[in-house]
PDB file of C-alpha atoms in Angstrom:
ATOM      1  CA  MET P   1     -13.954 -73.752 -48.130  1.00 77.00           C
ATOM      2  CA  SER P   2     -13.769 -74.935 -51.402  1.00 87.00           C
ATOM      3  CA  VAL P   3     -13.333 -78.447 -52.341  1.00 85.00           C
ATOM      4  CA  GLN P   4      -9.996 -77.567 -54.294  1.00 88.00           C
ATOM      5  CA  GLU P   5      -9.144 -75.888 -50.969  1.00 89.00           C
ATOM      6  CA  ARG P   6      -8.381 -78.134 -48.978  1.00 87.00           C
ATOM      7  CA  LYS P   7      -7.888 -80.853 -51.636  1.00 88.00           C
ATOM      8  CA  GLU P   8      -4.239 -77.818 -51.974  1.00 91.00           C
ATOM      9  CA  ARG P   9      -4.474 -77.723 -48.136  1.00 92.00           C
ATOM     10  CA  GLU P  10      -4.249 -81.367 -47.452  1.00 91.00           C
ATOM     11  CA  ARG P  11      -1.711 -81.512 -50.473  1.00 92.00           C
ATOM     12  CA  ALA P  12       0.593 -78.671 -47.709  1.00 93.00           C
ATOM     13  CA  VAL P  13       0.259 -80.709 -44.799  1.00 94.00           C
ATOM     14  CA  ARG P  14       1.795 -84.054 -46.676  1.00 94.00           C
ATOM     15  CA  GLU P  15       4.657 -82.144 -47.892  1.00 94.00           C
ATOM     16  CA  ARG P  16       5.258 -80.917 -45.391  1.00 96.00           C
ATOM     17  CA  LEU P  17       5.641 -84.267 -43.247  1.00 96.00           C
ATOM     18  CA  ILE P  18       7.360 -85.720 -45.541  1.00 96.00           C
ATOM     19  CA  VAL P  19       9.643 -82.942 -45.600  1.00 97.00           C
ATOM     20  CA  ALA P  20       9.427 -82.949 -41.473  1.00 97.00           C
ATOM     21  CA  THR P  21      10.173 -87.060 -42.006  1.00 97.00           C
ATOM     22  CA  ALA P  22      13.146 -86.771 -44.561  1.00 97.00           C
ATOM     23  CA  ARG P  23      14.712 -83.864 -41.994  1.00 97.00           C
ATOM     24  CA  GLU P  24      14.000 -86.292 -39.042  1.00 96.00           C
ATOM     25  CA  LEU P  25      16.133 -89.305 -40.613  1.00 97.00           C
ATOM     26  CA  ALA P  26      18.548 -87.683 -42.407  1.00 97.00           C
ATOM     27  CA  GLU P  27      19.879 -86.189 -38.677  1.00 96.00           C
ATOM     28  CA  GLN P  28      19.234 -89.757 -36.639  1.00 96.00           C
ATOM     29  CA  GLN P  29      20.790 -91.620 -39.090  1.00 96.00           C
ATOM     30  CA  GLY P  30      22.228 -89.516 -42.248  1.00 96.00           C
ATOM     31  CA  TRP P  31      20.472 -89.213 -46.026  1.00 97.00           C
ATOM     32  CA  ASP P  32      21.784 -92.360 -46.773  1.00 96.00           C
ATOM     33  CA  ALA P  33      18.469 -93.635 -44.338  1.00 95.00           C
ATOM     34  CA  VAL P  34      16.946 -91.218 -46.499  1.00 96.00           C
ATOM     35  CA  THR P  35      14.680 -93.545 -49.009  1.00 95.00           C
ATOM     36  CA  THR P  36      11.366 -93.096 -50.527  1.00 92.00           C
ATOM     37  CA  ARG P  37      10.548 -96.513 -49.298  1.00 93.00           C
ATOM     38  CA  ARG P  38      11.054 -95.582 -45.532  1.00 95.00           C
ATOM     39  CA  LEU P  39       9.214 -92.173 -45.872  1.00 94.00           C
ATOM     40  CA  ALA P  40       6.350 -93.883 -46.784  1.00 93.00           C
ATOM     41  CA  GLU P  41       6.421 -96.647 -43.983  1.00 94.00           C
ATOM     42  CA  ARG P  42       6.908 -93.322 -41.995  1.00 94.00           C
ATOM     43  CA  ILE P  43       5.140 -91.288 -42.483  1.00 93.00           C
ATOM     44  CA  GLU P  44       1.801 -94.234 -43.152  1.00 92.00           C
ATOM     45  CA  TYR P  45       1.573 -92.968 -47.140  1.00 91.00           C
ATOM     46  CA  SER P  46       2.067 -95.667 -50.452  1.00 90.00           C
ATOM     47  CA  GLN P  47       5.163 -94.381 -52.504  1.00 92.00           C
ATOM     48  CA  PRO P  48       3.135 -93.281 -55.377  1.00 92.00           C
ATOM     49  CA  VAL P  49       1.876 -90.795 -52.463  1.00 90.00           C
ATOM     50  CA  LEU P  50       5.520 -89.527 -52.132  1.00 90.00           C
ATOM     51  CA  TYR P  51       6.147 -89.043 -55.841  1.00 93.00           C
ATOM     52  CA  SER P  52       3.044 -87.014 -56.263  1.00 92.00           C
ATOM     53  CA  HIS P  53       4.720 -84.654 -53.701  1.00 93.00           C
ATOM     54  CA  PHE P  54       8.963 -85.598 -54.699  1.00 95.00           C
ATOM     55  CA  ARG P  55      10.382 -87.129 -58.486  1.00 93.00           C
ATOM     56  CA  GLY P  56      12.348 -88.510 -55.466  1.00 93.00           C
ATOM     57  CA  LYS P  57      14.454 -87.710 -52.406  1.00 95.00           C
ATOM     58  CA  ARG P  58      16.870 -85.317 -54.769  1.00 96.00           C
ATOM     59  CA  GLU P  59      13.864 -82.825 -54.640  1.00 96.00           C
ATOM     60  CA  ILE P  60      13.602 -84.088 -51.351  1.00 97.00           C
ATOM     61  CA  ILE P  61      16.640 -82.894 -50.303  1.00 98.00           C
ATOM     62  CA  GLY P  62      16.219 -79.710 -52.451  1.00 98.00           C
ATOM     63  CA  ALA P  63      12.803 -79.454 -49.631  1.00 98.00           C
ATOM     64  CA  VAL P  64      14.795 -79.742 -47.052  1.00 98.00           C
ATOM     65  CA  ALA P  65      17.796 -77.459 -47.923  1.00 98.00           C
ATOM     66  CA  LEU P  66      14.489 -74.287 -49.069  1.00 98.00           C
ATOM     67  CA  GLU P  67      13.653 -75.037 -45.267  1.00 97.00           C
ATOM     68  CA  GLY P  68      16.646 -75.108 -44.170  1.00 98.00           C
ATOM     69  CA  ALA P  69      18.159 -71.789 -45.428  1.00 98.00           C
ATOM     70  CA  ALA P  70      15.131 -69.702 -44.649  1.00 98.00           C
ATOM     71  CA  GLU P  71      15.822 -71.893 -41.158  1.00 98.00           C
ATOM     72  CA  LEU P  72      19.541 -69.672 -41.050  1.00 98.00           C
ATOM     73  CA  ALA P  73      18.422 -65.922 -42.535  1.00 98.00           C
ATOM     74  CA  VAL P  74      15.587 -66.131 -39.440  1.00 98.00           C
ATOM     75  CA  ALA P  75      19.231 -67.418 -36.833  1.00 98.00           C
ATOM     76  CA  LEU P  76      21.066 -65.350 -38.420  1.00 98.00           C
ATOM     77  CA  ARG P  77      19.442 -61.543 -38.555  1.00 98.00           C
ATOM     78  CA  THR P  78      18.184 -62.426 -34.586  1.00 98.00           C
ATOM     79  CA  ALA P  79      21.369 -62.913 -33.546  1.00 98.00           C
ATOM     80  CA  THR P  80      22.836 -60.088 -34.924  1.00 97.00           C
ATOM     81  CA  ALA P  81      19.743 -58.344 -34.149  1.00 96.00           C
ATOM     82  CA  ALA P  82      20.228 -57.977 -30.599  1.00 96.00           C
ATOM     83  CA  ALA P  83      24.227 -57.367 -30.421  1.00 95.00           C
ATOM     84  CA  PRO P  84      25.601 -54.520 -28.892  1.00 94.00           C
ATOM     85  CA  ASP P  85      25.079 -51.886 -32.178  1.00 90.00           C
ATOM     86  CA  ALA P  86      27.947 -51.911 -33.798  1.00 91.00           C
ATOM     87  CA  PRO P  87      30.083 -53.642 -36.154  1.00 91.00           C
ATOM     88  CA  ARG P  88      32.127 -56.328 -34.500  1.00 91.00           C
ATOM     89  CA  PRO P  89      30.131 -57.368 -32.264  1.00 94.00           C
ATOM     90  CA  ARG P  90      27.126 -57.849 -34.330  1.00 94.00           C
ATOM     91  CA  VAL P  91      30.107 -59.356 -36.943  1.00 96.00           C
ATOM     92  CA  THR P  92      30.665 -62.120 -34.143  1.00 95.00           C
ATOM     93  CA  ALA P  93      26.828 -62.251 -33.585  1.00 97.00           C
ATOM     94  CA  LEU P  94      26.823 -63.311 -37.104  1.00 97.00           C
ATOM     95  CA  ALA P  95      29.600 -66.134 -37.672  1.00 97.00           C
ATOM     96  CA  ARG P  96      28.403 -67.526 -34.384  1.00 97.00           C
ATOM     97  CA  ALA P  97      25.582 -68.150 -35.387  1.00 98.00           C
ATOM     98  CA  TYR P  98      26.288 -69.585 -38.339  1.00 98.00           C
ATOM     99  CA  LEU P  99      28.549 -71.484 -37.005  1.00 97.00           C
ATOM    100  CA  ASP P 100      25.699 -72.416 -34.412  1.00 97.00           C
ATOM    101  CA  PHE P 101      23.114 -73.247 -36.736  1.00 98.00           C
ATOM    102  CA  ALA P 102      25.925 -75.698 -38.839  1.00 98.00           C
ATOM    103  CA  GLU P 103      26.455 -77.839 -35.438  1.00 96.00           C
ATOM    104  CA  ARG P 104      22.256 -78.191 -34.472  1.00 97.00           C
ATOM    105  CA  ASN P 105      21.416 -79.012 -37.809  1.00 97.00           C
ATOM    106  CA  PRO P 106      24.019 -81.582 -39.678  1.00 97.00           C
ATOM    107  CA  ALA P 107      21.648 -82.885 -42.099  1.00 97.00           C
ATOM    108  CA  VAL P 108      19.806 -80.157 -42.991  1.00 98.00           C
ATOM    109  CA  TYR P 109      23.276 -78.100 -43.860  1.00 98.00           C
ATOM    110  CA  ASP P 110      24.487 -81.590 -45.638  1.00 97.00           C
ATOM    111  CA  ALA P 111      20.999 -80.680 -47.639  1.00 98.00           C
ATOM    112  CA  MET P 112      22.361 -76.463 -48.077  1.00 97.00           C
ATOM    113  CA  PHE P 113      25.248 -77.184 -49.451  1.00 96.00           C
ATOM    114  CA  ARG P 114      27.430 -80.679 -49.777  1.00 95.00           C
ATOM    115  CA  LEU P 115      24.417 -82.730 -51.421  1.00 97.00           C
ATOM    116  CA  ASP P 116      22.673 -82.442 -54.518  1.00 96.00           C
ATOM    117  CA  GLY P 117      18.733 -80.519 -53.881  1.00 96.00           C
ATOM    118  CA  GLY P 118      19.103 -80.038 -57.948  1.00 95.00           C
ATOM    119  CA  LEU P 119      19.038 -76.131 -56.169  1.00 95.00           C
ATOM    120  CA  THR P 120      21.593 -73.490 -58.764  1.00 92.00           C
ATOM    121  CA  PHE P 121      23.275 -70.960 -56.721  1.00 91.00           C
ATOM    122  CA  ALA P 122      24.846 -67.071 -57.479  1.00 87.00           C
ATOM    123  CA  HIS P 123      22.575 -67.435 -60.729  1.00 90.00           C
ATOM    124  CA  GLU P 124      18.641 -65.260 -61.568  1.00 90.00           C
ATOM    125  CA  ASP P 125      17.048 -68.372 -60.475  1.00 92.00           C
ATOM    126  CA  THR P 126      18.400 -68.837 -57.656  1.00 95.00           C
ATOM    127  CA  PRO P 127      15.695 -69.757 -55.200  1.00 97.00           C
ATOM    128  CA  GLU P 128      14.934 -67.275 -52.598  1.00 97.00           C
ATOM    129  CA  PRO P 129      15.901 -68.945 -49.322  1.00 97.00           C
ATOM    130  CA  LEU P 130      19.025 -69.508 -51.353  1.00 97.00           C
ATOM    131  CA  LYS P 131      18.894 -65.789 -52.191  1.00 97.00           C
ATOM    132  CA  ASP P 132      17.571 -64.543 -48.252  1.00 97.00           C
ATOM    133  CA  ALA P 133      20.614 -66.630 -46.480  1.00 97.00           C
ATOM    134  CA  PHE P 134      23.104 -65.051 -48.663  1.00 97.00           C
ATOM    135  CA  ALA P 135      21.407 -61.348 -47.874  1.00 97.00           C
ATOM    136  CA  ALA P 136      21.208 -61.798 -44.604  1.00 98.00           C
ATOM    137  CA  LEU P 137      24.737 -62.666 -44.645  1.00 98.00           C
ATOM    138  CA  LEU P 138      25.637 -60.387 -46.520  1.00 97.00           C
ATOM    139  CA  GLU P 139      23.207 -57.723 -44.536  1.00 95.00           C
ATOM    140  CA  ARG P 140      26.159 -57.254 -41.697  1.00 93.00           C
ATOM    141  CA  LEU P 141      29.494 -58.358 -43.842  1.00 95.00           C
ATOM    142  CA  ALA P 142      29.102 -55.263 -46.363  1.00 94.00           C
ATOM    143  CA  GLU P 143      29.229 -52.846 -43.516  1.00 91.00           C
ATOM    144  CA  VAL P 144      32.943 -53.719 -42.837  1.00 93.00           C
ATOM    145  CA  ALA P 145      34.635 -54.812 -46.534  1.00 93.00           C
ATOM    146  CA  GLY P 146      36.031 -52.028 -46.517  1.00 90.00           C
ATOM    147  CA  ASP P 147      36.557 -49.443 -48.738  1.00 91.00           C
ATOM    148  CA  GLY P 148      37.003 -50.082 -52.395  1.00 93.00           C
ATOM    149  CA  VAL P 149      36.501 -54.203 -51.761  1.00 94.00           C
ATOM    150  CA  ASP P 150      33.106 -55.831 -53.504  1.00 97.00           C
ATOM    151  CA  PRO P 151      30.324 -56.151 -50.871  1.00 96.00           C
ATOM    152  CA  GLY P 152      29.332 -59.236 -52.888  1.00 96.00           C
ATOM    153  CA  LEU P 153      33.254 -60.451 -52.851  1.00 96.00           C
ATOM    154  CA  PHE P 154      33.396 -60.306 -49.554  1.00 95.00           C
ATOM    155  CA  THR P 155      30.270 -62.019 -47.960  1.00 96.00           C
ATOM    156  CA  GLU P 156      30.950 -65.101 -50.075  1.00 96.00           C
ATOM    157  CA  THR P 157      35.071 -64.742 -49.287  1.00 95.00           C
ATOM    158  CA  PHE P 158      33.321 -64.186 -44.912  1.00 96.00           C
ATOM    159  CA  TRP P 159      31.313 -67.454 -45.806  1.00 96.00           C
ATOM    160  CA  ALA P 160      33.704 -69.405 -47.127  1.00 96.00           C
ATOM    161  CA  ALA P 161      35.948 -69.475 -44.386  1.00 96.00           C
ATOM    162  CA  LEU P 162      32.677 -69.930 -41.999  1.00 97.00           C
ATOM    163  CA  HIS P 163      31.862 -72.792 -44.154  1.00 97.00           C
ATOM    164  CA  GLY P 164      35.545 -74.090 -43.872  1.00 97.00           C
ATOM    165  CA  LEU P 165      35.066 -74.145 -39.693  1.00 97.00           C
ATOM    166  CA  ALA P 166      31.839 -75.362 -39.610  1.00 97.00           C
ATOM    167  CA  THR P 167      32.630 -78.376 -42.412  1.00 96.00           C
ATOM    168  CA  LEU P 168      36.320 -79.299 -40.739  1.00 97.00           C
ATOM    169  CA  THR P 169      35.136 -79.063 -36.872  1.00 95.00           C
ATOM    170  CA  ARG P 170      32.907 -81.111 -37.718  1.00 94.00           C
ATOM    171  CA  ALA P 171      34.850 -83.904 -39.659  1.00 94.00           C
ATOM    172  CA  GLY P 172      37.074 -83.165 -36.099  1.00 95.00           C
ATOM    173  CA  ARG P 173      39.928 -82.223 -38.478  1.00 96.00           C
ATOM    174  CA  LEU P 174      40.361 -78.976 -35.842  1.00 96.00           C
ATOM    175  CA  PRO P 175      40.814 -79.410 -31.967  1.00 92.00           C
ATOM    176  CA  PRO P 176      37.402 -78.295 -30.509  1.00 90.00           C
ATOM    177  CA  GLU P 177      39.076 -76.142 -28.058  1.00 93.00           C
ATOM    178  CA  ASP P 178      40.682 -73.400 -29.934  1.00 95.00           C
ATOM    179  CA  ALA P 179      36.742 -72.475 -31.832  1.00 93.00           C
ATOM    180  CA  ALA P 180      36.340 -69.347 -29.607  1.00 94.00           C
ATOM    181  CA  ARG P 181      39.821 -68.369 -30.662  1.00 95.00           C
ATOM    182  CA  ARG P 182      39.270 -69.130 -34.619  1.00 95.00           C
ATOM    183  CA  LEU P 183      36.500 -67.765 -34.353  1.00 94.00           C
ATOM    184  CA  GLU P 184      38.021 -64.509 -32.717  1.00 93.00           C
ATOM    185  CA  LEU P 185      40.312 -64.901 -35.500  1.00 93.00           C
ATOM    186  CA  LEU P 186      37.842 -65.145 -38.211  1.00 93.00           C
ATOM    187  CA  VAL P 187      36.745 -61.117 -37.657  1.00 92.00           C
ATOM    188  CA  ASP P 188      39.955 -59.915 -36.072  1.00 90.00           C
ATOM    189  CA  ARG P 189      41.364 -60.381 -39.586  1.00 86.00           C
ATOM    190  CA  LEU P 190      38.970 -60.135 -42.445  1.00 81.00           C
ATOM    191  CA  ALA P 191      35.625 -58.066 -41.221  1.00 75.00           C
ATOM    192  CA  ALA P 192      37.576 -55.680 -38.016  1.00 69.00           C
ATOM    193  CA  PRO P 193      36.168 -52.020 -38.795  1.00 59.00           C
TER     194      PRO P 193
END
């Protein structure tokens, strides 16, 4: 291995450590606790080393969001692949996987959809992990969009409903005992094959 390859590998390892540490700190104490000084202390590198990877917290949030989007896409595809081979069970599995991801990873979910990570959505320059997470939704929802309904628009609407459920449930605005009924209603009314 050349010196250059070794340096690139070490840089990639440091970058993964920064992102993993930011995620851990955010999940434990919230995003307000994630500062470059605190990250530098936790990973035992200087702040200038962090700034050589990320220009600041916004870019770190963006990196966490991209990592989370890739994980969400895998979770959605895994759940739907394991579901019975019929549209309704696959859509139900997709919706459950989405809501479970949001519940298990609140800080990552915030990085993806609530905080400014400097990422663009729904544009040509949208990063691939974000496009892939949307594609994982679209793959299953397109089959239940209905005749004459644009599958992309239907997916955006269904996603918005899932996001609303995830956000309102987490904020304690919806009674938790009705979560399964809400999911069933969403699937039955919006995604009935």
